[in-house]
Short mmCIF file of C-alpha atoms and ligand atoms in Angstrom, two decimals:
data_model
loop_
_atom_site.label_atom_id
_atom_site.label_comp_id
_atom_site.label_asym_id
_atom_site.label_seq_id
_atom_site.Cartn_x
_atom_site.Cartn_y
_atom_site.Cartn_z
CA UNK A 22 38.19 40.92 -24.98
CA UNK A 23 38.54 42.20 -22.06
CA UNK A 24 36.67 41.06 -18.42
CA UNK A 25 36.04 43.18 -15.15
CA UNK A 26 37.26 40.01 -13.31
CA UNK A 27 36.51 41.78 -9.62
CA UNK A 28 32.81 42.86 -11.41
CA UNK A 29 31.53 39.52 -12.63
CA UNK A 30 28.12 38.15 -11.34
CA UNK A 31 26.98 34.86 -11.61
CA UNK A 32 26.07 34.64 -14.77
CA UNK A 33 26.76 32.82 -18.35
CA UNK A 34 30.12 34.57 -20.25
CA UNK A 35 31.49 32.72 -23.62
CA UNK A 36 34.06 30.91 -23.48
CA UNK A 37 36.13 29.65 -26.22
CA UNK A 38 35.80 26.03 -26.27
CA UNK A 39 33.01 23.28 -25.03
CA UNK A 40 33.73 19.30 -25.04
CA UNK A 41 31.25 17.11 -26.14
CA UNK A 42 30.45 13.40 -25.91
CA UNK A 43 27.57 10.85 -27.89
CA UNK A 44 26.55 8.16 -26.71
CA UNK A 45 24.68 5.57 -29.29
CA UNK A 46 24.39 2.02 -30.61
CA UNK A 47 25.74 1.64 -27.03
CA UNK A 48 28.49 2.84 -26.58
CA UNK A 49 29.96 6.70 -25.74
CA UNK A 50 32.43 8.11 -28.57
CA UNK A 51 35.32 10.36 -28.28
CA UNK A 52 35.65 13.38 -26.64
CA UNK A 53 34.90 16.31 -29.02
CA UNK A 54 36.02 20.13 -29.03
CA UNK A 55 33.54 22.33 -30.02
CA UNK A 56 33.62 26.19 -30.49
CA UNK A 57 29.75 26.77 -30.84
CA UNK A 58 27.44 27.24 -28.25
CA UNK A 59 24.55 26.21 -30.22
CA UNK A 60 23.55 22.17 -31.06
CA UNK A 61 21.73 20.46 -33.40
CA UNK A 62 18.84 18.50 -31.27
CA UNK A 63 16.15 16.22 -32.72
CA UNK A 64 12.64 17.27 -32.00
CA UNK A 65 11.77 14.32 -30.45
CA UNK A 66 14.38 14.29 -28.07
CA UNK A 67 13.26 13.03 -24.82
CA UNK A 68 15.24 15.86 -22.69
CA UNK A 69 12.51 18.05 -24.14
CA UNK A 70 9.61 16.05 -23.91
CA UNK A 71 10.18 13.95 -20.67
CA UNK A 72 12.82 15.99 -18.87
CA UNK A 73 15.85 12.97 -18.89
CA UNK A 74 18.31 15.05 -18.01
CA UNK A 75 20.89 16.03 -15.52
CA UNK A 76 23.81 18.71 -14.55
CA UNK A 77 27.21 19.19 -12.05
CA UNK A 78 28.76 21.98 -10.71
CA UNK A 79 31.77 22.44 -9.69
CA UNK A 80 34.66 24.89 -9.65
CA UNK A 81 38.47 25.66 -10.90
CA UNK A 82 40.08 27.88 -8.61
CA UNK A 83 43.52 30.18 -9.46
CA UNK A 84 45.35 30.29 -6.55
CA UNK A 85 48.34 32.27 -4.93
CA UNK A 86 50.82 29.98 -6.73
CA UNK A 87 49.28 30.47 -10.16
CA UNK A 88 47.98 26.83 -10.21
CA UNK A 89 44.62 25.75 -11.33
CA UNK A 90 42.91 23.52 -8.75
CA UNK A 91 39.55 21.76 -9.12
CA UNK A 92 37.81 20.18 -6.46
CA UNK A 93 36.78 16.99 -5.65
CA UNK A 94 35.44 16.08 -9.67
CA UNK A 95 35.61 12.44 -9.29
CA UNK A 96 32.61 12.94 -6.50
CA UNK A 97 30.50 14.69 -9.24
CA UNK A 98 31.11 12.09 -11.99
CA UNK A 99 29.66 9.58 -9.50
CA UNK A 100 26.83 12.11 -8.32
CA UNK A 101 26.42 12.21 -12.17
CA UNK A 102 26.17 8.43 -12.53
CA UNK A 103 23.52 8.41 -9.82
CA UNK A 104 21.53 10.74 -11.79
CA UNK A 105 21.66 8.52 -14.62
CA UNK A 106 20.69 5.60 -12.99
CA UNK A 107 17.52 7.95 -11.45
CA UNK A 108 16.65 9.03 -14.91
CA UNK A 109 17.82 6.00 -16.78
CA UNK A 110 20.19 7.30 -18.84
CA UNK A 111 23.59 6.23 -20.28
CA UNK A 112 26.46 6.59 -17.38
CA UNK A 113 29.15 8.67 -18.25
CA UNK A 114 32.41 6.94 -17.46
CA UNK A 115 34.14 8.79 -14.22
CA UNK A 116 37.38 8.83 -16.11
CA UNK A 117 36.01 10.10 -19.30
CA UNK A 118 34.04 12.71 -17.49
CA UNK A 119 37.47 13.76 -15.54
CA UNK A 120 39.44 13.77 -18.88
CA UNK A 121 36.40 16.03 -20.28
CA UNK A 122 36.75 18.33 -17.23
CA UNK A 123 40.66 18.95 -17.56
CA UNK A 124 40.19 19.31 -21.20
CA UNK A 125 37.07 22.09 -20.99
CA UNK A 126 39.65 24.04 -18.32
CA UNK A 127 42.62 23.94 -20.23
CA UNK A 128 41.15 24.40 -23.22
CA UNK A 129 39.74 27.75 -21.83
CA UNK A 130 42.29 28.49 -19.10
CA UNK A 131 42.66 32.15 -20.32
CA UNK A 132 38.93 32.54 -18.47
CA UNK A 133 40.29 31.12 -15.08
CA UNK A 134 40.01 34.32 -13.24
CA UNK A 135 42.99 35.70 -10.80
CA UNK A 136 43.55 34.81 -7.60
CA UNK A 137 42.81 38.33 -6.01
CA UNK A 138 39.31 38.63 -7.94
CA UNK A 139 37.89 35.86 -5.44
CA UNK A 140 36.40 35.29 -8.94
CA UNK A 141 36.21 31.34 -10.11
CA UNK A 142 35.61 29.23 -13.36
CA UNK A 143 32.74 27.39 -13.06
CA UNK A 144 32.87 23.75 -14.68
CA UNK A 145 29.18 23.02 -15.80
CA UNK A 146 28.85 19.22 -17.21
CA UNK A 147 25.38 18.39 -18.74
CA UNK A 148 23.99 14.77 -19.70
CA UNK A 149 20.91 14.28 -21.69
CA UNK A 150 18.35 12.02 -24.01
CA UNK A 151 19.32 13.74 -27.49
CA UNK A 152 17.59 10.28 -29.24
CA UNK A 153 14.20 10.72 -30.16
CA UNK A 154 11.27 8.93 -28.98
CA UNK A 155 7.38 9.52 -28.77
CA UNK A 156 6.31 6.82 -25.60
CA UNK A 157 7.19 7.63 -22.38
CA UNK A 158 10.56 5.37 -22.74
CA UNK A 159 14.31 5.99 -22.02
CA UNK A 160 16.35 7.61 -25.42
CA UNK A 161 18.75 5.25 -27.01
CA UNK A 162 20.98 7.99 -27.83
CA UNK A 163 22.42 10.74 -25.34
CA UNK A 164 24.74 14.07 -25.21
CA UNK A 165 27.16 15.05 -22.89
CA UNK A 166 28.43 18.14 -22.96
CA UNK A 167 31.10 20.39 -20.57
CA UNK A 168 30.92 24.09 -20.70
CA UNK A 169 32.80 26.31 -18.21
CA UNK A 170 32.26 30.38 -17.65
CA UNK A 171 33.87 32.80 -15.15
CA UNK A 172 31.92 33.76 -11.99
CA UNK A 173 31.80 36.38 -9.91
CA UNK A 174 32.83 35.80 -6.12
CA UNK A 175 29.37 34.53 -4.40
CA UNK A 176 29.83 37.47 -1.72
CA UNK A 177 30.42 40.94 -3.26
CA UNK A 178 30.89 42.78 0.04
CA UNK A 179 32.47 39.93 2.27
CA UNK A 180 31.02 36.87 3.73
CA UNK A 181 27.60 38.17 4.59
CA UNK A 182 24.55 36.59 6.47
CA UNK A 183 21.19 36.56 4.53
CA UNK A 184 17.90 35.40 5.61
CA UNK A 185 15.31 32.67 4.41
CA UNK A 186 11.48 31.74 4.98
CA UNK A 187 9.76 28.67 5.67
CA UNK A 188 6.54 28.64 3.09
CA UNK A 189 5.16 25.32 3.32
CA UNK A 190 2.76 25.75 -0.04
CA UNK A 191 5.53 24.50 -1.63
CA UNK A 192 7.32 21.24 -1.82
CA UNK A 193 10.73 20.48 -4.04
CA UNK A 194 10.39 17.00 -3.78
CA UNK A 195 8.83 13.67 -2.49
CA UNK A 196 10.38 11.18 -0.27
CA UNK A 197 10.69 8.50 -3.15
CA UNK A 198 10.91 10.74 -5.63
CA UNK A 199 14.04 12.43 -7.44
CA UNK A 200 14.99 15.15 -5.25
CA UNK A 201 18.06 12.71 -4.34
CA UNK A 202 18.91 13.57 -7.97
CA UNK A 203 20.69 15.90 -10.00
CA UNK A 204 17.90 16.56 -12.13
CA UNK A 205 16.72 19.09 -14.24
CA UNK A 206 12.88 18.80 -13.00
CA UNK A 207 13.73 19.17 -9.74
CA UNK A 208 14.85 22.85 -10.75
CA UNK A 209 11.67 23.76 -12.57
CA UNK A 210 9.91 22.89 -9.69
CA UNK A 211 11.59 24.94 -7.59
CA UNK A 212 11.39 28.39 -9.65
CA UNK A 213 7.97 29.81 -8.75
CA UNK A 214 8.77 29.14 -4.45
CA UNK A 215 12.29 30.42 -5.52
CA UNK A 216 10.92 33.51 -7.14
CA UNK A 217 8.33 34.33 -4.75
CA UNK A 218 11.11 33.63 -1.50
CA UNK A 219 13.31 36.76 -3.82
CA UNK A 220 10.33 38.73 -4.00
CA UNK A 221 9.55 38.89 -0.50
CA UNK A 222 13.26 40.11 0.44
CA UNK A 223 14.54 36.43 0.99
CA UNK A 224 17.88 34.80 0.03
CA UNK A 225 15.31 31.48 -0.67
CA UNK A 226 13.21 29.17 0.41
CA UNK A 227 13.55 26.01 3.10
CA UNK A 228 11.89 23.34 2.33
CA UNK A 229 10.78 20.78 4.71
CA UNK A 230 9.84 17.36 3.88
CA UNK A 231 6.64 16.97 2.13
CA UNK A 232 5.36 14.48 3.67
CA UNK A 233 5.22 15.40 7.29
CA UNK A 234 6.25 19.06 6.87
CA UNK A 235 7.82 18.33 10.54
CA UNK A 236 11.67 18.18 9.46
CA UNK A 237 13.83 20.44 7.18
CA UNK A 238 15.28 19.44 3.86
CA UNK A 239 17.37 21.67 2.67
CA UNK A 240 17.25 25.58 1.49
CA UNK A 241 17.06 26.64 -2.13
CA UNK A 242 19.27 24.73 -4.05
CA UNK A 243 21.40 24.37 -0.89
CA UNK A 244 22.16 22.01 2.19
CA UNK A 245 21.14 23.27 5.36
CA UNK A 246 23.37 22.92 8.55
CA UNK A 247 23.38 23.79 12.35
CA UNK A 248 25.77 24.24 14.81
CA UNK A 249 25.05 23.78 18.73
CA UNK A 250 26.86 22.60 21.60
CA UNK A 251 29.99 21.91 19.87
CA UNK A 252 28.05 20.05 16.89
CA UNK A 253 27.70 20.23 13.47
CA UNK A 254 24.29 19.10 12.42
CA UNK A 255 22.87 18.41 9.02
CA UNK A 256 19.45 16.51 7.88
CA UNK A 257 19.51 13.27 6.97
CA UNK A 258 16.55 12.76 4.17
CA UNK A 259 15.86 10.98 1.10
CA UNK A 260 14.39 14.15 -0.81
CA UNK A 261 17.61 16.21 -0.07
CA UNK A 262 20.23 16.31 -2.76
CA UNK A 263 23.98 14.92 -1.45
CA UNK A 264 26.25 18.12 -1.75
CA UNK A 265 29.28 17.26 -2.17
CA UNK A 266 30.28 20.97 0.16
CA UNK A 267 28.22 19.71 2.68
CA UNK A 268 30.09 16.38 2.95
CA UNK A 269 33.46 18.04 3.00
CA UNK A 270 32.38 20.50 5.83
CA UNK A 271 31.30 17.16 8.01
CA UNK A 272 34.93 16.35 7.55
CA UNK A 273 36.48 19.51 8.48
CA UNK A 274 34.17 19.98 11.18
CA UNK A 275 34.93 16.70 12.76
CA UNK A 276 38.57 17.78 12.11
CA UNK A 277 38.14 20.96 14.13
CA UNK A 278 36.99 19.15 17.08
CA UNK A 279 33.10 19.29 16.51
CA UNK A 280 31.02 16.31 16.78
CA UNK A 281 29.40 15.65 13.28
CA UNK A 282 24.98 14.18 13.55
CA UNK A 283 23.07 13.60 10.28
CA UNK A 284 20.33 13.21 11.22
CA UNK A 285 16.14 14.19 10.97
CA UNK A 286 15.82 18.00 12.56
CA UNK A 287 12.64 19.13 13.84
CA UNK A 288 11.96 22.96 12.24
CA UNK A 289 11.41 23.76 16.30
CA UNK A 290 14.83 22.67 16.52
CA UNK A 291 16.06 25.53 15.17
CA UNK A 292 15.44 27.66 17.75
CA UNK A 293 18.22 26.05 19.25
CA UNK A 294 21.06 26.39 16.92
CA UNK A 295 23.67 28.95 17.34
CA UNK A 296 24.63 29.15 13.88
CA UNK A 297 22.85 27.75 10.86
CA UNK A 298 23.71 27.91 7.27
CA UNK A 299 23.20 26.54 3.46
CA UNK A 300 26.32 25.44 1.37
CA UNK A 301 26.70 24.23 -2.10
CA UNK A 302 29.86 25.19 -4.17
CA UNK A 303 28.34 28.31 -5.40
CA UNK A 304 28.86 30.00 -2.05
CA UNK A 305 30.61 27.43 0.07
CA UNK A 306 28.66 28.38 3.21
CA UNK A 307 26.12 31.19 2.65
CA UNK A 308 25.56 32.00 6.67
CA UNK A 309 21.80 32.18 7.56
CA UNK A 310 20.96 35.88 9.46
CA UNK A 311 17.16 34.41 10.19
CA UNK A 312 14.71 32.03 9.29
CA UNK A 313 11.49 33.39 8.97
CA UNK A 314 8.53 30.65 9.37
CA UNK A 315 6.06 32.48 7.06
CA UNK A 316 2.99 30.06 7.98
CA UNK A 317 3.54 30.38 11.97
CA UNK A 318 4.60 33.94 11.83
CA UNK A 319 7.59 33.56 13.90
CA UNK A 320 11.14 33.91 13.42
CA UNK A 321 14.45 32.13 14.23
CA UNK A 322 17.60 34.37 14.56
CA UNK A 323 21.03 33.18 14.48
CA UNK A 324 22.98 36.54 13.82
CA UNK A 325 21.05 39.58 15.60
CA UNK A 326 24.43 41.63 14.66
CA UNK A 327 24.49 40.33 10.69
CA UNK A 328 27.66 38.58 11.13
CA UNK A 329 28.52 35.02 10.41
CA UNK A 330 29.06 33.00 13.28
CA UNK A 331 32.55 32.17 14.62
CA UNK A 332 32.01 28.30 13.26
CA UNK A 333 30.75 28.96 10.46
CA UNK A 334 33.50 31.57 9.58
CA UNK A 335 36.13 29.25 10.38
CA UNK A 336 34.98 26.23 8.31
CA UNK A 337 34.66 28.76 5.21
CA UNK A 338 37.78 30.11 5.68
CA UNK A 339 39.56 26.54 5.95
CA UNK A 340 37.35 25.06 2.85
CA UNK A 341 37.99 27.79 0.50
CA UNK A 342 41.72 27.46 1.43
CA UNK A 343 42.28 24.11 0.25
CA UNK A 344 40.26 24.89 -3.22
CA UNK A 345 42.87 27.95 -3.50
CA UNK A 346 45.36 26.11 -2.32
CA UNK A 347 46.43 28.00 0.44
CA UNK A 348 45.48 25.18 2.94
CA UNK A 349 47.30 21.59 2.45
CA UNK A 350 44.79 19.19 0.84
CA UNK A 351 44.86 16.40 3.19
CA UNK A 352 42.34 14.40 1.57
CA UNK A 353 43.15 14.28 -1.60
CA UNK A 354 40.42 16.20 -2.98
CA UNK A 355 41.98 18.82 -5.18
CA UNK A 356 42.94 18.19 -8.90
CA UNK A 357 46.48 20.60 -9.94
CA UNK A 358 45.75 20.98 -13.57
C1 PLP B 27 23.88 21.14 -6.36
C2 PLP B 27 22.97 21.20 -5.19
C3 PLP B 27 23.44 21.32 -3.86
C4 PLP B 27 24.88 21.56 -3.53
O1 PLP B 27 25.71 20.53 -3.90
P1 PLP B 27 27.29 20.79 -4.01
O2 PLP B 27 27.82 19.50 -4.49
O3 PLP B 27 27.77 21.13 -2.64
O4 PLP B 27 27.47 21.92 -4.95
C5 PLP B 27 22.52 21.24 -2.83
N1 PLP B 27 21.20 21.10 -3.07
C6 PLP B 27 20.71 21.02 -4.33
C7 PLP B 27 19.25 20.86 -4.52
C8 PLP B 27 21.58 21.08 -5.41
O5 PLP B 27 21.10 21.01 -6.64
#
């Protein structure tokens, strides 16, 4: 089998191997290796009838060297744990879930695409309630399960700008609710604003929070940041989901000389950034061209000419060289398989 490494889109490819866990009786088993891609689930299940469930992602990169790097894993087991305690699920040990991420990349290390394809391996770990029950209750019994497939570099022509909208019809999630989570319901809810965002030429939607609809969440299934007067500025909400990119760009930034503020922003306050993007380890930073505020019919340009600004350019191009390795990880946030 042969794959168009520089060709690949972001999409699901087979893969040779997947690792699987069970938790029951209280207490997770061994890791398994599995070569199907189908599983056995009870009817009952309560990750079909009640939604407990939860996902990572994350990436192994192939860099210059040859050496398979994967970044920052130990911050999605916890980000994982969270989930569980949100959805009141079984936790999945971080060590176990680390061991389960080496093994699902070595296992299928033949699929870790080439340095030069800016292609990646994308590490997708998956907890639910496989034990039946018919009340609203928490399972007894859950499935963990690591499957990895090649992706496609995020930007086919080069780093591009793209734009979003503002629609405030829709909401992703509620101030106490789950949007803090990992959490598959989170995603359902977003589809139909997601959809409708691609339909009208957008890269997605912003959300702002839905209780006020004064201050901006985050965009798609992205964090949103800002740059201004030497700043980096991201929102600080309960509703917005912690990237782990986003936190690692608050380091560099500070790093790079910016001053870092999490903290509420005002949607008018976007008329005075000089840069703005979403990141999220699909795209790293995915620089934002315009916001369009469909409700107010007005717009808020960052990039008249298209291009990413100079910021935003340089914290991309210093983030995706520590995942390649071409950059020194300083912080200890790279795994060398
Ligand atoms: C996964 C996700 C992100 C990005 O998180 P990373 O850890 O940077 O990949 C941002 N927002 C939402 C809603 C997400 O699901």
């Amino acid at each position: 089998m042969e794959i168009d490494w520089s060709n690949l889109g972001f999409g699901y490819i087979k893969t040779d191997y997947n690792i699987r866990c069970t938790y029951k009786d209280g207490a997770w088993g061994d890791l398994e290796i599995h070569e199907s891609e189908y599983l056995s689930l009870h009817m009952a299940a309560t990750v079909l009838h009640y939604g407990q469930t939860s996902f990572e992602g994350l990436k192994a990169y192939r860099g210059q060297d040859d050496k398979i790097r994967i970044f920052r894993m130990r911050d999605n087991a916890l980000r994982m744990q969270d989930s569980s305690y949100g959805t009141m699920m079984a936790k999945m040990p971080v060590e176990k879930f680390e061991e389960a991420v080496l093994k699902a990349v070595q296992l299928n290390v033949k699929f870790v695409p080439p340095y030069e394809s800016g292609a990646t391996l994308y590490i997708r770990p998956v907890l639910f309630g496989s034990g039946p029950q018919v009340g609203v209750k928490p399972a007894t019994e859950y499935t963990f399960i690591i499957f990895v497939t090649p992706v496609g570099p995020y930007f086919k022509g080069g780093f591009q700008t793209t734009p979003f909208v503002i629609m405030r019809e829709y909401d992703r999630s509620a101030p106490l609710g789950m949007g803090k989570y990992k959490v598959g319901g989170n995603y359902a809810a977003s589809l139909v604003a997601g959809q409708r965002a691609h339909e009208l030429g957008y890269s997605n939607i912003f959300y702002l929070d839905a209780k006020e609809k004064k201050y901006i969440d985050e965009c798609g299934a992205a964090n949103f940041f800002g740059i201004k007067n030497n700043t980096y500025i991201t929102p600080k909400s309960s509703s917005i989901l912690p990237s782990i990119t986003n936190k690692s760009l608050m380091v560099l930034a500070q790093e790079m000389g910016l001053n870092v503020e999490q903290r509420q922003v005002a949607v008018e306050e976007l008329a005075s950034f000089e840069e703005a993007g979403a990141c999220g380890t699909a795209a790293v930073i995915s620089p934002i061209q315009r916001i369009d505020d469909f409700d107010e019919k007005k717009s808020y340009i960052f990039s008249p000419d298209g291009k990413p600004g100079l910021i935003s350019d340089k914290l991309y191009h210093k983030l995706i060289g520590i995942q390649y390795g071409d950059e020194p990880d300083t912080h200890g946030w790279v795994t060398v398989l």
